[in-house]
Every structure is written in C-alpha cells, then in structure tokens.
Coordinates of C-alpha atoms and ligand atoms in Angstrom, one line a residue:
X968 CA 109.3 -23.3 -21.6
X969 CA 112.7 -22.0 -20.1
X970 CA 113.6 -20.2 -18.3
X971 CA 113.4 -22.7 -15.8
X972 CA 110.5 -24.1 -14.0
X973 CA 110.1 -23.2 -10.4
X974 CA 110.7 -27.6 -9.8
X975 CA 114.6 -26.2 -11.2
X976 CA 115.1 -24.9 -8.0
X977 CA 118.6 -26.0 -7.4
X978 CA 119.2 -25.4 -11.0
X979 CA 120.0 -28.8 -11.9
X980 CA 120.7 -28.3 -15.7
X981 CA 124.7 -27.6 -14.2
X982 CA 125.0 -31.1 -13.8
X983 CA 123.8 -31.7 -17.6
X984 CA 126.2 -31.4 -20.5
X985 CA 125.0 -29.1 -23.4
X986 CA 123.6 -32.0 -25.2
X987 CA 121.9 -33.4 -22.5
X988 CA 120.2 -29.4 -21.9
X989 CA 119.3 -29.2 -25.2
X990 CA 117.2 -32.6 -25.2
X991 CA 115.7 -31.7 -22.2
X992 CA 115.0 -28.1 -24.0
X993 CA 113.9 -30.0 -27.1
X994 CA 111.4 -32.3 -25.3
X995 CA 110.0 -30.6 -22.6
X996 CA 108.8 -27.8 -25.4
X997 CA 107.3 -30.2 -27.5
X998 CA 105.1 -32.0 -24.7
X999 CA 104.3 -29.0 -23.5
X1000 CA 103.2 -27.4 -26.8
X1001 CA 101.7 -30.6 -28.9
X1002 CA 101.0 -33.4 -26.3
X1003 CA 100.2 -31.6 -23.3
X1004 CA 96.6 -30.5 -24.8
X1005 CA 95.4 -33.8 -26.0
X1006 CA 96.0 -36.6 -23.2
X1007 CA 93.4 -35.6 -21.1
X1008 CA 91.0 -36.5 -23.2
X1009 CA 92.6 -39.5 -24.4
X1010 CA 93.3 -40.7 -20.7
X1011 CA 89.5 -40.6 -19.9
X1012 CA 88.6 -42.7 -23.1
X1013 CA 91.5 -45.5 -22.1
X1014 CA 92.8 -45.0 -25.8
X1015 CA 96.0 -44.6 -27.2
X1016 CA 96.0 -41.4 -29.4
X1017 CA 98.3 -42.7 -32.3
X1018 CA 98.3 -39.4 -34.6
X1019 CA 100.9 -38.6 -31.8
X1020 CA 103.6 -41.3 -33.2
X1021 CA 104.8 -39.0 -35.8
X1022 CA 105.5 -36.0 -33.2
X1023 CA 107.2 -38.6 -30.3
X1024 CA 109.2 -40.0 -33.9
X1025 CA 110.4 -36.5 -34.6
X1026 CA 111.7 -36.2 -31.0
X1027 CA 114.3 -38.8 -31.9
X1028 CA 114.0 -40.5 -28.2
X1029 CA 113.5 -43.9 -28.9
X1030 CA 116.2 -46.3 -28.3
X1031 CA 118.1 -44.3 -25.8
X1032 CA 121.2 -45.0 -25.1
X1033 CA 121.7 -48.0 -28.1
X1034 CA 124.5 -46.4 -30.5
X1035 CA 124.0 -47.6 -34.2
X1036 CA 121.2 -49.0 -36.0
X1037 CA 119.5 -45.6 -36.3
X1038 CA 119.0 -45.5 -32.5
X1039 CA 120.2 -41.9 -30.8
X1040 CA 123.3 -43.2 -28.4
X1041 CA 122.3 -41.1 -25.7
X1042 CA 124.4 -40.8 -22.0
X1043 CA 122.1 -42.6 -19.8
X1044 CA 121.6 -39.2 -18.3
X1045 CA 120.0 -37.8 -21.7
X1046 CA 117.7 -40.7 -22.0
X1047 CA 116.7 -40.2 -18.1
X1048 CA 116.2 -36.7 -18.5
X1049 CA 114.1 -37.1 -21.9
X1050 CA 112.2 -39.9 -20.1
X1051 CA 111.7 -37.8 -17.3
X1052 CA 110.8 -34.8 -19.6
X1053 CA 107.8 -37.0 -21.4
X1054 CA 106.7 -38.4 -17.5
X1055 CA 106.4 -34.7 -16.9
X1056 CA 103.5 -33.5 -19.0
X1057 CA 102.0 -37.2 -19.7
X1058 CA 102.9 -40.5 -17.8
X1059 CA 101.4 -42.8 -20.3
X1060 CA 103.7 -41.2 -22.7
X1061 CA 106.6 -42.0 -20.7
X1062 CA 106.1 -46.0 -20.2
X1063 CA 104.8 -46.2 -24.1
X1064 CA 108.5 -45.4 -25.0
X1065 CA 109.8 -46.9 -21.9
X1066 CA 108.1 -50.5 -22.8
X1067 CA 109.1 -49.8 -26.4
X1068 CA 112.9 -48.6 -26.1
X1069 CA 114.2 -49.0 -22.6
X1070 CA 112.4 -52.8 -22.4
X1071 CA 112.0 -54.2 -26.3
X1072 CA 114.8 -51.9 -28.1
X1073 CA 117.3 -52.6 -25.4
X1074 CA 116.4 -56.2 -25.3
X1075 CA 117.4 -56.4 -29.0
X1076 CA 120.5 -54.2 -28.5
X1077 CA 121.8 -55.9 -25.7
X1078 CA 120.9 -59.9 -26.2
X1079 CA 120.5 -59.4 -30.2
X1080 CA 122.6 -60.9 -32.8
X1081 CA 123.4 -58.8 -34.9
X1082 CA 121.1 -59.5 -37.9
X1083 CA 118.3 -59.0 -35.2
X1084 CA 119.7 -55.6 -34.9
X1085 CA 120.0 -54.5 -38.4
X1086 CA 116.8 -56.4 -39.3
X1087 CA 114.7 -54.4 -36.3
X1088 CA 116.6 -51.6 -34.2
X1089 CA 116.6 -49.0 -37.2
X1090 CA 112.6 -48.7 -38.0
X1091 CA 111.7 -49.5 -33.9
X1092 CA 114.0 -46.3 -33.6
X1093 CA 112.1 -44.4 -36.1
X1094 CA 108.7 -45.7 -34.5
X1095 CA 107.6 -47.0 -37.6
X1096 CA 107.0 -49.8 -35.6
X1097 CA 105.8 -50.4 -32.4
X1098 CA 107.2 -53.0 -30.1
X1099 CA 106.3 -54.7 -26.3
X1100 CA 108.2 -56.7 -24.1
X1101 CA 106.5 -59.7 -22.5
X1102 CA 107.9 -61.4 -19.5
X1103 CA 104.7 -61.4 -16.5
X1104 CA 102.6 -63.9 -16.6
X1105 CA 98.9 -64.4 -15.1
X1106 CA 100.5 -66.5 -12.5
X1107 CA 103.6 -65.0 -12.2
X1108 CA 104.5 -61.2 -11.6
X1109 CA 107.2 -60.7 -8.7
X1110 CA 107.9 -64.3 -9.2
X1111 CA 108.5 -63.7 -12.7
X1112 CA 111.6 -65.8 -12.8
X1113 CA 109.4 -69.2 -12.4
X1114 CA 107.3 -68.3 -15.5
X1115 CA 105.4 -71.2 -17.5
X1116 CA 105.4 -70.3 -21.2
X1117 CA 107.3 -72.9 -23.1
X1118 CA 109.1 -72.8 -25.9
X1119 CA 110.0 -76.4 -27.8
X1120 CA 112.6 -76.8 -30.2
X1121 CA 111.3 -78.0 -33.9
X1122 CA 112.8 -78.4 -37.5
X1123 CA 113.6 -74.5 -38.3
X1124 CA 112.8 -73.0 -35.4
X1125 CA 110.3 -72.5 -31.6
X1126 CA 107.2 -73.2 -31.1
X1127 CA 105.8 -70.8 -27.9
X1128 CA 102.8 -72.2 -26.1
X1129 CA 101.5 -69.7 -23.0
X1130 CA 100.4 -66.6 -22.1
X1131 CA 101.1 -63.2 -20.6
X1132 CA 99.6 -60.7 -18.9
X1133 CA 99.9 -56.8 -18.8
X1134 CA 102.0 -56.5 -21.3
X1135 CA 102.5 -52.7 -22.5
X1136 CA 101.8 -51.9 -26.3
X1137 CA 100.9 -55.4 -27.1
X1138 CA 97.1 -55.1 -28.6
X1139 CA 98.9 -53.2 -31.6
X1140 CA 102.6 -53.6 -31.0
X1141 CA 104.9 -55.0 -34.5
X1142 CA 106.9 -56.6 -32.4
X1143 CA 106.7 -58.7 -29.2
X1144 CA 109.9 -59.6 -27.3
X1145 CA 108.4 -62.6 -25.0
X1146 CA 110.3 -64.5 -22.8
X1147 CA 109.7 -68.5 -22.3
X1148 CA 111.3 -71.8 -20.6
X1149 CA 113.3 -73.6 -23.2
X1150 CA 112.0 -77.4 -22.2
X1151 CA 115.1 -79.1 -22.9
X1152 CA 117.3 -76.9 -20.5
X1153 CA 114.7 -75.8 -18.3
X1154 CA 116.6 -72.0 -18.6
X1155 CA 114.5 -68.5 -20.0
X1156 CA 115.2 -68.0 -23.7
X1157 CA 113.7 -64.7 -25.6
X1158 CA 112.4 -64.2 -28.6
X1159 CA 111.1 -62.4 -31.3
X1160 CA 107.5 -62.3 -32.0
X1161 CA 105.7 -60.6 -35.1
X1162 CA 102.4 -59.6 -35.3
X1163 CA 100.8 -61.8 -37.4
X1164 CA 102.0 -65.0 -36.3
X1165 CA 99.2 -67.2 -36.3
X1166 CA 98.4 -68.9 -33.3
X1167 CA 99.6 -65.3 -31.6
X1168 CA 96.4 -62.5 -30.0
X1169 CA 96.3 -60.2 -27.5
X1170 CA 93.1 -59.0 -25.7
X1171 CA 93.2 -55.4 -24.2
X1172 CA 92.8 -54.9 -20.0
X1173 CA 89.9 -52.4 -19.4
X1174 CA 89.3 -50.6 -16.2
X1175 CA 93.1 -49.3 -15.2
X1176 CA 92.5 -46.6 -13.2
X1177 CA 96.0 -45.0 -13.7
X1178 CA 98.2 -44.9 -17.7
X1179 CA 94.6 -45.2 -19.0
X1180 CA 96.5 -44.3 -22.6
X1181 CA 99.0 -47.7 -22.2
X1182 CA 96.9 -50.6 -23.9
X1183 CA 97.9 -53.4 -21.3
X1184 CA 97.2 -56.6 -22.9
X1185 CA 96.8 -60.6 -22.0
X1186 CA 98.3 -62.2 -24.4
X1187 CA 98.1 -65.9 -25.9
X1188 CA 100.5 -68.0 -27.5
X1189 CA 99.2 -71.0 -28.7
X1190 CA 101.3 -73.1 -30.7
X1191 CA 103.2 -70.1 -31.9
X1192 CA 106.2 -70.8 -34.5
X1193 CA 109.0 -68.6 -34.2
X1194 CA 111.8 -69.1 -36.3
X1195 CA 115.7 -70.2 -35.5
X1196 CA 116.4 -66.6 -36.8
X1197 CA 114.0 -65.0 -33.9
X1198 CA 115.2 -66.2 -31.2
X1199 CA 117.8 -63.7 -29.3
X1200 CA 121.4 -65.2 -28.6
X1201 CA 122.2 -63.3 -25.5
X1202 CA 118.9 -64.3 -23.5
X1203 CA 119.7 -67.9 -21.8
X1204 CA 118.8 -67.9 -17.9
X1205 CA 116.8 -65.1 -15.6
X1206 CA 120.1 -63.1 -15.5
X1207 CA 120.2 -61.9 -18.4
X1208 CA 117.0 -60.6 -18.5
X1209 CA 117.4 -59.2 -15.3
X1210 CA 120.8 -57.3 -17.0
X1211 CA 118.0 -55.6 -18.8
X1212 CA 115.4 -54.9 -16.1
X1213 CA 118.7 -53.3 -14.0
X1214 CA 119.3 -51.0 -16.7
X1215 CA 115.4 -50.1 -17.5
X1216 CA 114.8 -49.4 -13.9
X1217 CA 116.9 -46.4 -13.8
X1218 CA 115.1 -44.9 -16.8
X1219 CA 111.5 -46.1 -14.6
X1220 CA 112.9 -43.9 -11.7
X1221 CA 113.1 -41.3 -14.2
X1222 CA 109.1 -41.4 -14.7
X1223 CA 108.1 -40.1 -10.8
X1224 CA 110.9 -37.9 -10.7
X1225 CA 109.2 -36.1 -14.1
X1226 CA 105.5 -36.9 -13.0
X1227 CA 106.8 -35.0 -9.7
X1228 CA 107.8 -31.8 -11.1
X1229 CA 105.0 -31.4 -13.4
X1230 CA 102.8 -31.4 -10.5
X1231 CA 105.2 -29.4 -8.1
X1232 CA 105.1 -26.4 -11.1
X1233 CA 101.6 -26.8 -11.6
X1234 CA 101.1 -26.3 -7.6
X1235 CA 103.0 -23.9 -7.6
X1236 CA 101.2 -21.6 -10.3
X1237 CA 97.6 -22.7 -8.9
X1238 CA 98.6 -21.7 -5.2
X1239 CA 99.6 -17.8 -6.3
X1240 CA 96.4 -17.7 -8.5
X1241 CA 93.6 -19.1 -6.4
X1242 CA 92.4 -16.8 -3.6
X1243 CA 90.5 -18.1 -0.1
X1244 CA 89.9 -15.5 2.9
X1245 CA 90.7 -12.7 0.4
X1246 CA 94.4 -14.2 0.2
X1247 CA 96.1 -16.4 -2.4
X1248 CA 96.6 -19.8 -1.2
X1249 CA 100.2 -19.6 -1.2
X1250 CA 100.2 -17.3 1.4
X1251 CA 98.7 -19.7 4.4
X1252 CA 101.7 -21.2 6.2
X1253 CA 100.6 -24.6 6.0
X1254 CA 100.3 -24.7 2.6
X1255 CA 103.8 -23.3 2.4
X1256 CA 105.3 -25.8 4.5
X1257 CA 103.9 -28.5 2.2
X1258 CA 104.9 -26.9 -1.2
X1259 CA 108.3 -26.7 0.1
X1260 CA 108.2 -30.4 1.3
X1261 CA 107.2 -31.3 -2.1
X1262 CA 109.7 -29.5 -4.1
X1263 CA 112.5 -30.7 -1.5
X1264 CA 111.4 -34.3 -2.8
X1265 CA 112.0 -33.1 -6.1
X1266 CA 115.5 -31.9 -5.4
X1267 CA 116.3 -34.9 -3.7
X1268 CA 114.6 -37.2 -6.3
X1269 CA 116.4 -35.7 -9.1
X1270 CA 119.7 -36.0 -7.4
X1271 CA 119.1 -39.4 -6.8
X1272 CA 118.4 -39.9 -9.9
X1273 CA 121.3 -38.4 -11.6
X1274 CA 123.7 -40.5 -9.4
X1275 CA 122.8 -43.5 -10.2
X1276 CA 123.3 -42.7 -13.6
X1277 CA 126.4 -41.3 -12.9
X1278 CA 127.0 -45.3 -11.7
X1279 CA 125.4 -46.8 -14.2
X1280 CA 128.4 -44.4 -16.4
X1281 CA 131.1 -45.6 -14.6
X1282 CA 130.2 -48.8 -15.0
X1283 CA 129.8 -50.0 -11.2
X1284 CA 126.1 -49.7 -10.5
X1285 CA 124.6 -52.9 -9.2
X1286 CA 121.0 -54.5 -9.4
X1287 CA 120.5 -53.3 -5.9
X1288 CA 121.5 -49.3 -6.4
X1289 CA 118.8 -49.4 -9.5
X1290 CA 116.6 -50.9 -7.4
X1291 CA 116.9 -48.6 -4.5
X1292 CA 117.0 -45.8 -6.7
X1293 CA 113.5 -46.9 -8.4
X1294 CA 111.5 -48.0 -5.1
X1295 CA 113.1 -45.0 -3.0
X1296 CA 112.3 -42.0 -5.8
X1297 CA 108.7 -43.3 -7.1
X1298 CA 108.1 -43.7 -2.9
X1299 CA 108.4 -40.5 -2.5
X1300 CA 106.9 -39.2 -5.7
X1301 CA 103.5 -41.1 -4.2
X1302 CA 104.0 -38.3 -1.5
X1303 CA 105.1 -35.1 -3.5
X1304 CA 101.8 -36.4 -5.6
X1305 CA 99.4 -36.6 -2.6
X1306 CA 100.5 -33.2 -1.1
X1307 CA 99.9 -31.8 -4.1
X1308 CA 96.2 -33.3 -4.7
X1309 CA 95.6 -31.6 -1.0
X1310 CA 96.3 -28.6 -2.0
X1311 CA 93.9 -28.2 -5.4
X1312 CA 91.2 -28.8 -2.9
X1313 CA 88.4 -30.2 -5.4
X1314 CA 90.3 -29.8 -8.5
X1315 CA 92.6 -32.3 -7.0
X1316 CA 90.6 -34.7 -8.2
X1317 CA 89.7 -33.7 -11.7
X1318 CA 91.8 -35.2 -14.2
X1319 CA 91.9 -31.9 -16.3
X1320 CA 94.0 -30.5 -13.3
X1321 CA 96.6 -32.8 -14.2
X1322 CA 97.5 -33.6 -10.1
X1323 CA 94.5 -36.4 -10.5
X1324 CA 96.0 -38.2 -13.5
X1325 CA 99.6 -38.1 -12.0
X1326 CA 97.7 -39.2 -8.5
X1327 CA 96.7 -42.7 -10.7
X1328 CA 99.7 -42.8 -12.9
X1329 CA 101.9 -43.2 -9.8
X1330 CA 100.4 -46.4 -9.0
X1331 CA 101.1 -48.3 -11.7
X1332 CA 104.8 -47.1 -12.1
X1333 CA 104.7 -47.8 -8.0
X1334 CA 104.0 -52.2 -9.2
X1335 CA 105.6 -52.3 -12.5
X1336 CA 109.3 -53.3 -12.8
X1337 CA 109.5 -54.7 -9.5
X1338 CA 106.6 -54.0 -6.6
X1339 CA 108.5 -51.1 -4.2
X1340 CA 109.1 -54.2 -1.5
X1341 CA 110.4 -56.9 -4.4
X1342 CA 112.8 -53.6 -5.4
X1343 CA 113.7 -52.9 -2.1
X1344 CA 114.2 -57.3 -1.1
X1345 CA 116.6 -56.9 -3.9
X1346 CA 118.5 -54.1 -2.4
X1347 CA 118.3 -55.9 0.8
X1348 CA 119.7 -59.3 -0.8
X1349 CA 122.5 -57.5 -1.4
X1350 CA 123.8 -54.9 0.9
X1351 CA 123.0 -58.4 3.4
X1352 CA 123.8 -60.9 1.1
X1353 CA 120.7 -62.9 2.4
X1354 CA 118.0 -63.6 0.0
X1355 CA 114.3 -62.9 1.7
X1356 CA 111.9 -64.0 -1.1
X1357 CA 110.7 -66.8 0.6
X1358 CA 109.3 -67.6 3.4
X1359 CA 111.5 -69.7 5.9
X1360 CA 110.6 -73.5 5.0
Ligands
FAD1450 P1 102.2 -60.0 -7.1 O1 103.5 -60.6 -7.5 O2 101.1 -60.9 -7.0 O3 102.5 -59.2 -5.8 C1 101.4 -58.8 -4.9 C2 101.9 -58.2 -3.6 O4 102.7 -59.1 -2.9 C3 102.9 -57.0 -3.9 O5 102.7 -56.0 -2.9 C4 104.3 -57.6 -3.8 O6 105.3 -56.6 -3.4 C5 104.0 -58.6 -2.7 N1 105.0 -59.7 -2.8 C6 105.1 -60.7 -3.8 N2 106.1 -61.5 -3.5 C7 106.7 -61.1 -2.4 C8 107.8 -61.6 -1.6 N3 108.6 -62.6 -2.0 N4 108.1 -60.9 -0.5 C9 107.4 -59.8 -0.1 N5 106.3 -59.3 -0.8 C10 106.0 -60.0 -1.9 N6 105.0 -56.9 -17.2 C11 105.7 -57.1 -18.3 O7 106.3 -58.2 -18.5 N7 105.7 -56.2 -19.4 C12 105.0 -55.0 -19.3 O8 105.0 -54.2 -20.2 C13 104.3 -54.7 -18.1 N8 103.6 -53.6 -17.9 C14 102.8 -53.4 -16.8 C15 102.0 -52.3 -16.8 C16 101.1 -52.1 -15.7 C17 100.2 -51.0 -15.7 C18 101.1 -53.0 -14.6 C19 100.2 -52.8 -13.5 C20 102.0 -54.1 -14.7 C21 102.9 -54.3 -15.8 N9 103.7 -55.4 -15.8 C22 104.4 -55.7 -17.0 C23 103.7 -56.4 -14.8 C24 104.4 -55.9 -13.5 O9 105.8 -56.0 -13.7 C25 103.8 -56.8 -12.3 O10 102.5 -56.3 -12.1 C26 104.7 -56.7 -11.1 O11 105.9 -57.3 -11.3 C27 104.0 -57.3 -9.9 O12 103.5 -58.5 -10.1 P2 101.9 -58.9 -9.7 O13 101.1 -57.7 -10.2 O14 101.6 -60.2 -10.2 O15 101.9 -58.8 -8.1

C-alpha cells in the first residue's frame, strides 16, 4: 500500500497532519485488501454487497467530521481524504457513506435537536443502521428548492404526503431524512423518517449505468405520520438545507479526485507491463504526454481540493468556493478518466479493468449534488452577484 502511489507525485501527505496520514494509511489498505476484489462483481449485478458493512463499520469513517455521539470528529481534511480513499478503489463505496454521513448524519448533527442526536448519531456512526437523505423530487432536481411533498401539521405530529426520486440507500436504508413544504408557512421543513412507517415504500431504479452498487430509489409517502419528536429544529427554509449541501459538496469533490488516482496508478502500472511493436506502451511519446496530463489533473485536483478545505477550516468558505471546487475537480476527473480508458485500448472498456467502472461512476457524481452548470450558476451568482437560473421573463 505505501510507499506512495505513483498518483503521490507531489507527495501530498506533507500537507496532512499525522492523523490525517494514518486514516488515509488505514483506509486505502483496507479497500485495497478486502473491498477492492469483490465490487466488480457486485457492480455488474446492480447489488449492494452488505457483508461489507461490518469491514466499512470497522473503518470508523462514518460521520466525519460530527464530534460526539459516537461519530469520529474528523478535520474536514481527514474525512476528504478517507472519502477520497474509498472513491479510489470503489465509487459506489464512496457515495454509500457520502449519502449516509456527509448528507443524513450531518443533517442530524447540524439541524438536530439534541435528543435526535443521542437517539440516532451513535448507531448511524457504528453503521448499525443505514440512513438516506431525500430531498429530489420526480419533478424537481436542479430546482430542488420548489419541491411539492407536503407535510401538514396534526395532533402529535406530521403527516408527509409525496414522493422522491433517486434517493441513495433508500430501498433498505433505517433511516430517511426527507425534506417537505410545511403547508401553513409554505417554508422546507426536514424530518425523520423510519423504516416501517406505514404509508412509507421505496421502489429500486434499475438500469444505472454508472454506481450500479448504490440502490437509488423512488420513494412514496402517502399519508406518512411522523411524529413532533421527528421533525428536525434546525431545518426551516431552503437555506438551511443548502448549509448542508455546501458542506457535503466538498466531501463530493473528494470522490473524482479519488476515482482519479485510482485510475492514474492503475495506468500507470498497465502502460510499463503491456508491450506493442516489441515496446511497452509507456514508452510511445504520445502515450507519455497523456499520462502526464492525467496525473497533472491529479495534482491540481488534490490541491484544489485540500484548499477548500483549508476554507471550509477557517471558517470563510462560501457556497460558491464548494461549488467551484466540486464542478471544476469532477470536470476534470471526466478527462483524467477518459485519457485513461484510451490508453487500455480494449480493456478500457471492461469493467474488471477498473478504468470502465470509474468511466460510468463519473457520470453520476458529474449530476448529483448540483448538475456541473447548476454548481457553476452558483459560483457565478456570486462572484456577479446576479442570479442566472431563469430565464429572462
Ligand atoms: P434536471 O434538473 O432536469 O437538469 C437537466 C439538465 O438541465 C442539466 O444539465 C442541468 O444542468 C440543466 N439545467 C437545469 N436547470 C438549469 C438552469 N436553471 N440553468 C441552466 N441549466 C439548467 N437526490 C437526493 O435528494 N438524494 C440522493 O441521495 C440523490 N442521489 C442521486 C444519485 C444519482 C445516481 C443521481 C443520478 C442523482 C441523485 N440525486 C439525489 C438527484 C440529483 O441531485 C439530481 O439528479 C440533480 O440535482 C439534477 O436534477 P435532475 O436529474 O432532475 O436534472
């Protein structure tokens, strides 16, 4: 596992605190060693491989940054690097803990009332259960913030009438943070959904052609009764769900900056090995020149990367730098990827190669969390301080 990969090129670990080298150590050894082997097969079948949860549990990565309730209290940079760590041997990996920790867990942590956090933080950290976080609707993705699931104040508690679409985990998630219009005020509240709450299903999407191992889900909520105690304090307009999404964006940018050096270091080794016109691959200029634009991606990615969480730290980075940070790096992981699927020739497009599966597992990751134009409209609102999301009247 270490020494470094050749993707450590400008030895980035210097810019990591012992901690945060020994978490990268800790999990890049274990996906290499115990995941690595399996999700092939599992990617091809669409299914989630669940005997895993014990070995991600062990890891300890779950809840990131959230200090207390069981949850690790990570620097942002620890949880990026882990996150970018998982992303590098197994995408679907990554957004499986992202949807569960950086998305549900810091949902709770950050708009939870206490109780909520004792009550749910400490077994969600311990992956003993699984949780998803529901905001996209069938109608409404970019334009999340007009979505149409209600939720109507009654004796004791909510009842949650809608539905939502895409939603990581959610076929066999514990616990579903969804997001609805309070009637009354008109405003987003959240809430806390369980499992069995009757009125509550959720209906797998088939046919992704990139995380095949995420079970996305359409989910319905009809007549669903959540109680007073459910419903989280800290969520009451757009914004603060958007608090969230800021924060969970710099941990998505984490994902192609992983998914890129896994296939950088796998190019790498392939290009020395295979031999054309008696010589290895590597040694054809042109193939040089793009190995060397891919792994300057990298370098740039990961520095990227690390500055905004550097920001995020000092406690001055904005919607728009996460944004930026998210379109920019997964942008150019699409073309570190797509170099790298030239230069396997035909086992560029064989999933056991592992360029193929990062190839599809970009696109996703490319939509989710903002489109790259809604990510970059959003950087543009405010380095402008004009809004551009809709069209002139
Ligand atoms: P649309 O909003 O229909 O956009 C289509 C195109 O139009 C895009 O190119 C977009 O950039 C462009 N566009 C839209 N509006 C504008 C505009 N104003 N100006 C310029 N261009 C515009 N959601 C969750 O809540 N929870 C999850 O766990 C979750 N997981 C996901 C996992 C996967 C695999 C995928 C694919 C999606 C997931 N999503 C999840 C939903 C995701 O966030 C949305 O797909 C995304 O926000 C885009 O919405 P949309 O697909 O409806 O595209």
């Amino acid at each position: 596992v270490f020494p470094p990969c050749a993707s450590d090129y400008y030895q980035f670990d210097d810019l990591l605190t012992p901690e945060e080298q020994a978490l990268r150590v800790k999990v890049r050894e274990v996906m290499e060693k115990e995941i690595a082997p399996i999700m092939t097969e599992y990617w091809e079948k669409a299914e989630f491989p669940f005997h895993v949860i014990p070995k991600l549990s062990a890891l300890r990565v779950a809840g990131g940054t959230i200090k207390g309730y069981g949850c690790p209290g990570f620097s942002i940079t620890g949880s990026a690097i882990a996150t970018a760590e998982l992303a590098r041997v197994d995408a679907s990996c990554s957004t499986f803990i992202l949807v569960h920790s950086s998305l549900a867990m810091l949902t709770i942590g950050l708009c939870g009332s206490e109780e909520q956090k004792q009550k749910y933080l400490p077994s969600l950290a311990q992956l003993r259960t699984v949780a998803c976080w529901g905001l996209t609707e069938p109608g409404y993705g970019s334009d999340a913030s007009s979505l149409t699931t209600t939720a109507t104040k009654v004796a004791g508690g909510w009842i949650i009438e809608g539905q939502k679409r895409w939603i990581g985990n959610s076929t066999f998630a514990d616990v579903l943070v969804i997001f609805a219009r309070n009637i009354t005020t008109n405003q987003i509240n959240g809430y806390i959904v369980k499992k069995d709450a009757p009125g509550l299903s959720a209906t797998k999407i088939e046919n992704k052609i990139g995380l095949r191992i995420v079970q996305n889900g359409d989910i319905l909520l009809k007549k669903v009764f959540v109680p007073d105690e459910d419903r989280l304090p800290g969520v009451n307009s757009f914004q603060d769900t958007n608090k969230v999404l800021a924060v969970s964006r710099v941990m998505v940018a984490w994902q192609p900056i992983g998914i890129a050096m896994g296939v950088y270091d796998m190019c790498h080794r392939y290009l020395k090995e295979r031999k054309q016109f008696g010589a290895p691959l590597a040694a054809f200029q042109i193939n040089q020149v793009k190995l060397v634009q891919m792994l300057g991606n990298v370098q740039a990615m990961l520095l990227v990367g690390w500055r905004l969480c550097k920001l995020y730290e000092k406690g001055v980075m904005t919607p728009g730098h996460a944004s930026l940070g998210k379109a920019w790096i997964t942008l150019k992981a699409r073309e570190t990827v797509s170099l790298g699927r030239e230069l396997l020739g035909g086992n560029g497009i064989l999933a056991d190669f592992l360029i193929a599966k990062a190839f599809c597992d970009l696109e996703p990751i490319y939509t989710y969390e903002g489109t790259h134009d809604i990510n970059y409209l959003i950087t543009g609102r405010e380095i402008t301080g004009i809004a551009s999301f809709k069209p002139p009247a």
